[in-house]
Amino acid sequence: MRYAAGLGVFALCVSRLCVSQEAGAPAAASAVHVFVVRAGTLIDGRSDRPQQNQDILIRGERIVAVYPAGTRPLPAGTELLDLGAATVLPGLIDCHTHIFLQGEVPAAGGYDVQLLKYPLSYRTARAVVAARRALEQGFTTIRDVETEGAGYGDVGIKQAINEGYIPGPRMFVATRAISTTGGYNLEGYAPEIVVPKGAQLIDGPVEARKAAREQLEHGADWIKVYMTHRSWVDEKGELVSQPTLTVEELRAIVDETHGWHRKVACHAYNGPGLQRALDGGCDSIEHGLELTDAQIQQMVRQGTWYVPTLSVYYYDHDPPDTPSGKRDRKRVALHGVSFGKALRAGVRIAFGTDVGGFVWSDPIAQEFARMVEFGMTPMQAIQAATSRAAELLGASGDLGVVAPGAHADLIAVSGKPLDDVKALESVAFVMKGGSVFRSTPVAATR
Ligand SMILES: [Zn+2]
């Protein structure tokens, strides 16, 4: 069964996925598969140091033991997957994706064309491909933070993945997202024309709570809120962003969502909108381009997560002498500085990219190099995309770690990511829940 034709990749899918494809419907799991993945180097997602020559014993979908290679007899019938030339890591987690967005390339019509001219069936078909792209690149879990006008499409994609109809990562979905009137695209059309919006727009705490209830009822694992919208550079050369929801509106959403034991992710660039996000009790600040020292301290105090998205702001800059071109450059200039300050202050940071804002054919893992550029060690960046991200998702011990009891989500690279984190842009082996999705020959580099 091949899912990755055209990329020079062969997808070796074993167990459940293949069975379900052949039968046309998910089949019950057959006899529990027991096997050992032998890691030349193991970065387990939690420890600060890698370990050499480790065996990872997997039963079905879970890891049952990790121990020095060859120190225990293999149980009868155990299959050995020898990745002795490779570095093995937990499956990666991207906490900020948009599978229903296909880049915002101006020449291809940017954002608007996707809502105005693409049939929903076409958007869904491409979302299926995007989900597969995430998995191919070693991202076995994503938090997909809204569908940009494609309604509850993410809920269906997640279901199809979980039931084995299509390949893709584990998904935490946010469905429609919430902003205010004047607080989200599409805009700039004649007021007489009703255009679709990329988020559910509310005004007032009552509507805010109702929108959260609707989204939670229909399957949102997270609620995504836009706390800032337009941004520009003012006469003093400062980045300004327009705040959207009031603290009261956000509090209604947070209160409702926490009642469901779910969390709220807030898009916020800087300024009053970001402050309202913190005062309103947001669980994660998305982007956070410009954080003041006081805001950083508030994040530490409240335990607020920071999901920076450094790479995406390097794309598609307008000419430098235009207002939008100045804004594009200012965003880049501020973001790395805020990241470094937050890191040094001990803010909890999880890996996010905003992929979908850039095309899915580009490496999602390019973000690692940016995180290192702005102050993280490669190990810190890896942990941000594994055990730390799992903590944000409320899945510690289940995801983002190679340890007994965790899902058997593993990747392998032939390079040495602790020497050059760009090695993570070339993932050679991907396993999700004990099923090998991708396996390309791993060159010996040791
Ligand atoms: Zn986003």
Short mmCIF file of C-alpha atoms and ligand atoms in Angstrom, two decimals:
data_model
loop_
_atom_site.label_atom_id
_atom_site.label_comp_id
_atom_site.label_asym_id
_atom_site.label_seq_id
_atom_site.Cartn_x
_atom_site.Cartn_y
_atom_site.Cartn_z
CA MET A 1 0.00 0.00 0.00
CA ARG A 2 1.61 3.25 -1.10
CA TYR A 3 0.64 6.64 0.16
CA ALA A 4 3.71 8.62 -0.73
CA ALA A 5 4.08 8.16 -4.47
CA GLY A 6 5.96 10.92 -6.22
CA LEU A 7 8.19 11.77 -3.29
CA GLY A 8 10.64 8.95 -3.69
CA VAL A 9 9.36 7.52 -0.45
CA PHE A 10 7.93 4.13 0.11
CA ALA A 11 5.37 3.80 2.79
CA LEU A 12 5.63 0.49 4.47
CA CYS A 13 2.44 0.30 6.37
CA VAL A 14 1.90 -2.68 8.52
CA SER A 15 -1.01 -3.95 10.55
CA ARG A 16 -4.17 -1.93 10.91
CA LEU A 17 -3.85 0.63 8.13
CA CYS A 18 -3.26 -1.90 5.34
CA VAL A 19 -5.89 -4.26 6.59
CA SER A 20 -8.49 -1.55 6.65
CA GLN A 21 -7.62 -0.32 3.16
CA GLU A 22 -7.95 -3.77 1.66
CA ALA A 23 -11.20 -4.52 3.41
CA GLY A 24 -12.63 -1.09 2.64
CA ALA A 25 -13.41 -0.61 6.32
CA PRO A 26 -11.47 -0.71 9.54
CA ALA A 27 -10.81 -4.21 10.71
CA ALA A 28 -10.24 -5.38 14.21
CA ALA A 29 -6.58 -5.65 15.17
CA SER A 30 -5.23 -9.14 14.65
CA ALA A 31 -2.75 -10.87 16.94
CA VAL A 32 -0.68 -8.37 18.91
CA HIS A 33 2.55 -7.62 17.10
CA VAL A 34 5.70 -7.65 19.24
CA PHE A 35 8.91 -6.16 17.96
CA VAL A 36 12.07 -4.39 18.93
CA VAL A 37 13.40 -1.18 17.42
CA ARG A 38 17.17 -1.04 17.88
CA ALA A 39 18.42 2.54 18.17
CA GLY A 40 22.07 3.42 17.53
CA THR A 41 21.44 6.66 19.40
CA LEU A 42 18.27 7.35 21.35
CA ILE A 43 16.99 10.81 22.21
CA ASP A 44 14.03 9.94 24.39
CA GLY A 45 12.37 13.37 24.48
CA ARG A 46 12.83 13.87 28.22
CA SER A 47 16.45 13.15 29.16
CA ASP A 48 19.00 15.86 28.58
CA ARG A 49 21.51 13.37 27.18
CA PRO A 50 21.19 10.84 24.40
CA GLN A 51 21.84 7.17 25.06
CA GLN A 52 23.71 4.81 22.79
CA ASN A 53 22.57 1.38 21.59
CA GLN A 54 19.14 1.00 23.07
CA ASP A 55 16.41 -1.52 22.34
CA ILE A 56 12.81 -0.35 22.38
CA LEU A 57 10.39 -3.23 22.95
CA ILE A 58 6.97 -2.57 21.46
CA ARG A 59 3.81 -4.59 21.94
CA GLY A 60 0.98 -3.55 19.63
CA GLU A 61 0.66 0.21 19.77
CA ARG A 62 2.66 0.88 22.93
CA ILE A 63 6.24 0.83 24.14
CA VAL A 64 6.69 -1.71 26.93
CA ALA A 65 10.42 -1.43 27.72
CA VAL A 66 13.61 0.44 26.81
CA TYR A 67 16.99 -1.11 27.71
CA PRO A 68 20.59 -1.43 26.48
CA ALA A 69 20.63 -3.29 23.17
CA GLY A 70 20.96 -7.04 23.36
CA THR A 71 20.82 -7.26 27.16
CA ARG A 72 17.54 -9.17 27.18
CA PRO A 73 16.56 -12.17 25.10
CA LEU A 74 14.03 -11.30 22.40
CA PRO A 75 10.66 -12.90 23.17
CA ALA A 76 9.77 -15.69 20.69
CA GLY A 77 8.39 -14.32 17.44
CA THR A 78 9.76 -10.84 18.03
CA GLU A 79 10.72 -8.92 14.94
CA LEU A 80 13.88 -6.79 15.09
CA LEU A 81 13.93 -3.45 13.30
CA ASP A 82 17.59 -2.54 13.31
CA LEU A 83 18.14 1.23 13.20
CA GLY A 84 21.60 0.88 14.67
CA ALA A 85 23.04 3.45 12.27
CA ALA A 86 20.44 6.06 13.11
CA THR A 87 19.29 8.47 15.81
CA VAL A 88 15.84 7.51 17.08
CA LEU A 89 13.53 10.07 18.67
CA PRO A 90 9.89 10.27 19.74
CA GLY A 91 7.47 11.22 16.98
CA LEU A 92 7.50 15.00 16.69
CA ILE A 93 4.62 17.26 17.71
CA ASP A 94 3.69 20.49 15.93
CA CYS A 95 1.40 22.53 18.17
CA HIS A 96 0.36 25.05 15.52
CA THR A 97 -0.76 23.79 12.12
CA HIS A 98 -3.51 24.46 9.57
CA ILE A 99 -4.17 21.45 7.35
CA PHE A 100 -6.95 23.37 5.57
CA LEU A 101 -4.55 26.11 4.46
CA GLN A 102 -2.23 25.64 1.49
CA GLY A 103 0.18 28.50 1.95
CA GLU A 104 -0.72 32.12 1.45
CA VAL A 105 1.34 32.64 -1.67
CA PRO A 106 0.31 35.98 -3.19
CA ALA A 107 0.83 34.78 -6.76
CA ALA A 108 -1.48 31.84 -6.10
CA GLY A 109 -4.28 34.06 -4.78
CA GLY A 110 -3.10 34.24 -1.16
CA TYR A 111 -5.51 33.45 1.61
CA ASP A 112 -8.74 34.71 0.05
CA VAL A 113 -8.86 32.41 -2.96
CA GLN A 114 -8.99 29.38 -0.68
CA LEU A 115 -12.27 30.53 0.86
CA LEU A 116 -13.76 32.13 -2.26
CA LYS A 117 -12.90 29.78 -5.07
CA TYR A 118 -11.98 26.38 -3.69
CA PRO A 119 -14.88 23.94 -3.31
CA LEU A 120 -14.96 22.42 0.17
CA SER A 121 -14.34 18.99 -1.35
CA TYR A 122 -11.11 20.31 -2.89
CA ARG A 123 -10.03 21.88 0.41
CA THR A 124 -10.73 18.59 2.15
CA ALA A 125 -8.78 16.59 -0.42
CA ARG A 126 -5.80 18.87 0.09
CA ALA A 127 -6.17 18.69 3.86
CA VAL A 128 -5.88 14.90 3.55
CA VAL A 129 -2.61 15.40 1.67
CA ALA A 130 -1.40 17.92 4.27
CA ALA A 131 -2.07 15.47 7.08
CA ARG A 132 -0.07 12.83 5.23
CA ARG A 133 2.75 15.33 4.67
CA ALA A 134 2.96 15.97 8.41
CA LEU A 135 3.30 12.27 9.10
CA GLU A 136 5.87 11.75 6.33
CA GLN A 137 8.00 14.46 7.91
CA GLY A 138 7.94 12.75 11.27
CA PHE A 139 5.17 14.75 12.93
CA THR A 140 3.08 12.01 14.49
CA THR A 141 0.92 14.50 16.42
CA ILE A 142 -0.38 17.93 15.49
CA ARG A 143 -2.55 20.52 17.18
CA ASP A 144 -4.43 21.94 14.21
CA VAL A 145 -5.56 25.38 15.29
CA GLU A 146 -8.57 26.04 13.08
CA THR A 147 -9.84 25.30 9.60
CA GLU A 148 -9.95 28.84 8.13
CA GLY A 149 -13.52 28.78 6.93
CA ALA A 150 -13.74 25.03 6.38
CA GLY A 151 -16.06 24.57 9.35
CA TYR A 152 -15.68 21.33 11.25
CA GLY A 153 -13.64 19.66 8.51
CA ASP A 154 -10.80 18.91 10.92
CA VAL A 155 -13.08 16.76 13.06
CA GLY A 156 -13.82 14.49 10.10
CA ILE A 157 -10.19 14.25 9.02
CA LYS A 158 -9.20 13.31 12.56
CA GLN A 159 -11.89 10.63 12.63
CA ALA A 160 -10.79 9.20 9.27
CA ILE A 161 -7.19 9.02 10.52
CA ASN A 162 -8.17 7.43 13.81
CA GLU A 163 -10.30 4.84 12.04
CA GLY A 164 -7.46 3.96 9.66
CA TYR A 165 -9.02 5.17 6.40
CA ILE A 166 -6.26 7.69 5.67
CA PRO A 167 -2.72 8.10 6.99
CA GLY A 168 -2.02 11.08 9.21
CA PRO A 169 -0.86 12.23 12.61
CA ARG A 170 -2.80 12.15 15.84
CA MET A 171 -4.83 15.33 15.78
CA PHE A 172 -5.96 17.78 18.41
CA VAL A 173 -8.43 20.00 16.59
CA ALA A 174 -9.77 23.51 17.19
CA THR A 175 -12.54 23.62 14.55
CA ARG A 176 -13.66 27.16 13.57
CA ALA A 177 -11.81 29.55 15.93
CA ILE A 178 -13.36 32.69 17.41
CA SER A 179 -12.81 36.39 16.72
CA THR A 180 -14.95 39.53 16.70
CA THR A 181 -16.68 41.64 14.08
CA GLY A 182 -13.86 43.41 12.26
CA GLY A 183 -11.47 40.88 13.71
CA TYR A 184 -10.81 38.40 10.92
CA ASN A 185 -10.59 37.80 7.19
CA LEU A 186 -12.10 37.89 4.65
CA GLU A 187 -12.27 41.64 4.47
CA GLY A 188 -11.77 44.48 2.04
CA TYR A 189 -14.78 43.59 -0.11
CA ALA A 190 -17.74 45.86 -0.84
CA PRO A 191 -19.95 46.03 2.26
CA GLU A 192 -22.93 44.97 0.15
CA ILE A 193 -21.33 41.58 -0.50
CA VAL A 194 -21.50 38.86 2.08
CA VAL A 195 -18.16 37.02 2.11
CA PRO A 196 -17.20 33.95 4.14
CA LYS A 197 -15.12 34.47 7.27
CA GLY A 198 -12.15 32.41 8.34
CA ALA A 199 -13.38 32.30 11.95
CA GLN A 200 -16.64 32.42 13.92
CA LEU A 201 -17.24 36.08 14.80
CA ILE A 202 -18.82 37.03 18.10
CA ASP A 203 -19.63 40.22 19.99
CA GLY A 204 -20.25 40.17 23.71
CA PRO A 205 -19.68 37.51 26.38
CA VAL A 206 -22.98 35.75 25.65
CA GLU A 207 -22.13 35.15 22.00
CA ALA A 208 -18.58 34.26 22.97
CA ARG A 209 -19.70 31.55 25.35
CA LYS A 210 -22.24 30.27 22.85
CA ALA A 211 -19.61 29.95 20.11
CA ALA A 212 -17.33 28.02 22.47
CA ARG A 213 -20.21 25.72 23.42
CA GLU A 214 -21.06 25.07 19.77
CA GLN A 215 -17.47 24.29 18.87
CA LEU A 216 -16.94 22.07 21.88
CA GLU A 217 -20.19 20.24 21.18
CA HIS A 218 -19.08 19.52 17.63
CA GLY A 219 -15.70 18.11 18.55
CA ALA A 220 -13.21 20.88 19.34
CA ASP A 221 -10.36 19.55 21.49
CA TRP A 222 -9.07 23.09 21.88
CA ILE A 223 -10.67 26.49 21.43
CA LYS A 224 -8.67 28.94 19.34
CA VAL A 225 -9.23 32.66 19.83
CA TYR A 226 -7.82 35.56 17.83
CA MET A 227 -6.90 38.27 20.36
CA THR A 228 -5.21 40.52 17.79
CA HIS A 229 -5.90 40.97 14.11
CA ARG A 230 -4.47 43.70 11.86
CA SER A 231 -0.94 44.86 12.46
CA TRP A 232 1.19 47.70 11.14
CA VAL A 233 4.21 49.83 11.96
CA ASP A 234 3.34 53.24 13.44
CA GLU A 235 5.07 56.60 13.00
CA LYS A 236 7.56 55.76 15.76
CA GLY A 237 8.52 52.54 14.04
CA GLU A 238 6.73 50.32 16.57
CA LEU A 239 4.64 47.30 15.71
CA VAL A 240 1.00 47.91 16.56
CA SER A 241 -1.69 45.23 16.54
CA GLN A 242 -5.42 45.72 16.74
CA PRO A 243 -6.97 44.04 19.78
CA THR A 244 -10.15 42.06 19.18
CA LEU A 245 -11.99 40.34 22.06
CA THR A 246 -12.41 42.13 25.38
CA VAL A 247 -11.23 40.47 28.58
CA GLU A 248 -14.88 39.78 29.46
CA GLU A 249 -15.49 38.04 26.14
CA LEU A 250 -12.37 35.94 26.50
CA ARG A 251 -13.17 35.07 30.12
CA ALA A 252 -16.54 33.68 29.05
CA ILE A 253 -14.78 31.43 26.53
CA VAL A 254 -12.07 30.34 28.93
CA ASP A 255 -14.57 29.63 31.71
CA GLU A 256 -16.75 27.54 29.39
CA THR A 257 -13.82 25.67 27.86
CA HIS A 258 -12.16 24.90 31.17
CA GLY A 259 -15.49 23.55 32.35
CA TRP A 260 -15.17 20.96 29.59
CA HIS A 261 -11.59 20.29 30.73
CA ARG A 262 -10.28 21.67 27.46
CA LYS A 263 -7.91 24.54 26.83
CA VAL A 264 -7.79 27.85 24.97
CA ALA A 265 -5.10 28.89 22.51
CA CYS A 266 -4.81 32.62 21.81
CA HIS A 267 -3.36 34.13 18.68
CA ALA A 268 -1.76 37.34 19.96
CA TYR A 269 1.00 39.46 18.43
CA ASN A 270 1.62 42.10 21.11
CA GLY A 271 0.18 45.11 22.91
CA PRO A 272 -3.29 45.34 24.49
CA GLY A 273 -4.61 42.24 22.70
CA LEU A 274 -1.82 40.09 24.11
CA GLN A 275 -2.35 41.64 27.54
CA ARG A 276 -6.06 40.80 27.39
CA ALA A 277 -5.15 37.23 26.42
CA LEU A 278 -3.05 36.91 29.57
CA ASP A 279 -5.56 38.67 31.82
CA GLY A 280 -8.39 36.55 30.40
CA GLY A 281 -6.64 33.31 31.32
CA CYS A 282 -5.45 31.96 27.98
CA ASP A 283 -3.59 28.63 28.18
CA SER A 284 -1.24 29.25 25.26
CA ILE A 285 -0.07 32.38 23.49
CA GLU A 286 0.35 31.72 19.78
CA HIS A 287 3.02 33.73 17.89
CA GLY A 288 3.66 36.26 20.67
CA LEU A 289 5.83 38.41 18.44
CA GLU A 290 6.57 41.06 21.05
CA LEU A 291 6.47 40.20 24.73
CA THR A 292 7.23 42.86 27.34
CA ASP A 293 9.23 41.89 30.42
CA ALA A 294 6.08 42.28 32.55
CA GLN A 295 4.14 40.00 30.19
CA ILE A 296 6.90 37.41 30.31
CA GLN A 297 6.76 37.50 34.11
CA GLN A 298 2.99 37.13 34.00
CA MET A 299 3.35 34.09 31.72
CA VAL A 300 5.82 32.51 34.13
CA ARG A 301 3.54 33.26 37.07
CA GLN A 302 0.40 31.91 35.37
CA GLY A 303 2.14 28.98 33.70
CA THR A 304 1.02 30.22 30.29
CA TRP A 305 2.52 28.33 27.36
CA TYR A 306 4.28 30.13 24.53
CA VAL A 307 3.98 28.69 21.04
CA PRO A 308 6.19 30.91 18.90
CA THR A 309 6.09 30.45 15.15
CA LEU A 310 9.37 31.89 13.95
CA SER A 311 9.79 30.51 10.43
CA VAL A 312 6.50 31.51 8.87
CA TYR A 313 7.28 35.23 9.15
CA TYR A 314 10.25 34.88 6.80
CA TYR A 315 7.90 34.13 3.91
CA ASP A 316 6.41 36.44 1.29
CA HIS A 317 7.68 39.85 2.39
CA ASP A 318 6.18 42.79 0.54
CA PRO A 319 8.64 45.41 -0.84
CA PRO A 320 10.57 47.13 2.01
CA ASP A 321 9.27 50.63 1.31
CA THR A 322 5.58 49.69 1.58
CA PRO A 323 3.57 49.73 4.83
CA SER A 324 2.99 45.98 4.66
CA GLY A 325 6.64 45.39 3.77
CA LYS A 326 7.74 47.35 6.84
CA ARG A 327 5.37 45.34 9.00
CA ASP A 328 6.66 42.04 7.54
CA ARG A 329 10.23 42.94 8.49
CA LYS A 330 9.31 44.31 11.90
CA ARG A 331 7.57 41.05 12.81
CA VAL A 332 10.72 39.08 12.08
CA ALA A 333 12.91 41.58 13.95
CA LEU A 334 10.82 41.37 17.13
CA HIS A 335 9.93 37.70 17.26
CA GLY A 336 13.38 36.21 17.78
CA VAL A 337 14.19 38.74 20.52
CA SER A 338 10.99 37.89 22.42
CA PHE A 339 11.71 34.20 22.01
CA GLY A 340 15.17 34.60 23.54
CA LYS A 341 13.85 36.64 26.47
CA ALA A 342 11.03 34.19 27.19
CA LEU A 343 13.44 31.28 27.03
CA ARG A 344 15.86 32.86 29.50
CA ALA A 345 13.00 33.77 31.87
CA GLY A 346 11.75 30.17 31.96
CA VAL A 347 8.49 30.54 30.03
CA ARG A 348 7.14 27.14 28.99
CA ILE A 349 7.74 26.90 25.24
CA ALA A 350 6.21 24.37 22.84
CA PHE A 351 7.07 23.86 19.18
CA GLY A 352 4.73 25.38 16.58
CA THR A 353 5.14 26.40 12.97
CA ASP A 354 1.89 27.73 11.44
CA VAL A 355 2.50 25.36 8.51
CA GLY A 356 -0.34 25.86 6.10
CA GLY A 357 0.57 29.55 6.39
CA PHE A 358 3.52 28.31 4.34
CA VAL A 359 3.15 25.45 1.89
CA TRP A 360 3.13 21.85 3.06
CA SER A 361 5.85 20.91 0.59
CA ASP A 362 8.37 22.93 2.63
CA PRO A 363 10.04 21.34 5.65
CA ILE A 364 8.01 21.74 8.82
CA ALA A 365 11.21 21.03 10.78
CA GLN A 366 12.82 24.25 9.51
CA GLU A 367 11.52 25.74 12.78
CA PHE A 368 14.15 23.84 14.79
CA ALA A 369 17.01 25.81 13.23
CA ARG A 370 15.23 29.09 14.03
CA MET A 371 14.73 28.06 17.66
CA VAL A 372 18.42 27.27 17.92
CA GLU A 373 19.34 30.53 16.17
CA PHE A 374 17.45 32.45 18.87
CA GLY A 375 18.93 30.68 21.85
CA MET A 376 17.76 27.12 22.38
CA THR A 377 20.13 24.20 22.38
CA PRO A 378 19.18 21.51 19.86
CA MET A 379 18.06 19.33 22.79
CA GLN A 380 15.79 22.07 24.12
CA ALA A 381 14.27 22.53 20.67
CA ILE A 382 13.70 18.77 20.38
CA GLN A 383 12.07 18.65 23.81
CA ALA A 384 9.83 21.58 22.83
CA ALA A 385 8.55 19.36 20.00
CA THR A 386 8.28 16.20 22.11
CA SER A 387 7.83 16.03 25.90
CA ARG A 388 7.09 19.74 26.34
CA ALA A 389 4.52 19.75 23.55
CA ALA A 390 2.92 16.65 25.08
CA GLU A 391 2.65 18.53 28.37
CA LEU A 392 0.84 21.38 26.63
CA LEU A 393 -1.54 18.83 25.11
CA GLY A 394 -2.19 17.13 28.44
CA ALA A 395 -0.58 13.94 27.11
CA SER A 396 2.57 13.64 29.19
CA GLY A 397 3.86 10.09 29.25
CA ASP A 398 1.58 9.13 26.36
CA LEU A 399 3.18 11.21 23.62
CA GLY A 400 6.54 12.88 23.02
CA VAL A 401 8.64 10.36 24.91
CA VAL A 402 10.29 7.00 24.30
CA ALA A 403 9.46 5.25 27.55
CA PRO A 404 7.38 2.33 28.79
CA GLY A 405 3.66 3.03 28.47
CA ALA A 406 3.97 5.64 25.73
CA HIS A 407 2.46 5.29 22.29
CA ALA A 408 4.96 3.68 19.93
CA ASP A 409 5.44 6.88 17.91
CA LEU A 410 9.06 6.93 16.74
CA ILE A 411 11.14 8.58 14.09
CA ALA A 412 14.72 8.10 12.96
CA VAL A 413 17.22 10.31 11.17
CA SER A 414 20.58 9.40 9.74
CA GLY A 415 22.28 12.64 10.77
CA LYS A 416 23.15 13.87 14.24
CA PRO A 417 20.46 16.34 15.29
CA LEU A 418 22.33 17.42 18.42
CA ASP A 419 25.23 18.57 16.22
CA ASP A 420 23.05 19.97 13.47
CA VAL A 421 19.37 20.27 14.19
CA LYS A 422 18.68 20.48 10.45
CA ALA A 423 19.07 16.70 10.44
CA LEU A 424 15.43 16.67 11.55
CA GLU A 425 14.46 18.00 8.12
CA SER A 426 15.37 14.59 6.65
CA VAL A 427 13.39 11.98 8.51
CA ALA A 428 14.04 8.47 7.20
CA PHE A 429 11.77 6.39 9.39
CA VAL A 430 8.34 7.09 10.87
CA MET A 431 6.32 4.82 13.11
CA LYS A 432 2.97 5.78 14.58
CA GLY A 433 1.27 3.60 17.14
CA GLY A 434 3.52 0.67 16.31
CA SER A 435 2.84 0.85 12.54
CA VAL A 436 5.72 1.74 10.26
CA PHE A 437 4.55 4.48 7.93
CA ARG A 438 7.84 5.36 6.31
CA SER A 439 11.10 3.54 6.05
CA THR A 440 13.86 4.70 3.75
CA PRO A 441 17.38 3.34 3.98
CA VAL A 442 19.33 5.02 6.75
CA ALA A 443 22.91 5.75 5.78
CA ALA A 444 25.54 4.88 8.34
CA THR A 445 27.15 8.05 9.66
CA ARG A 446 28.71 6.83 12.83
ZN ZN B 1 -1.99 29.99 12.69
#
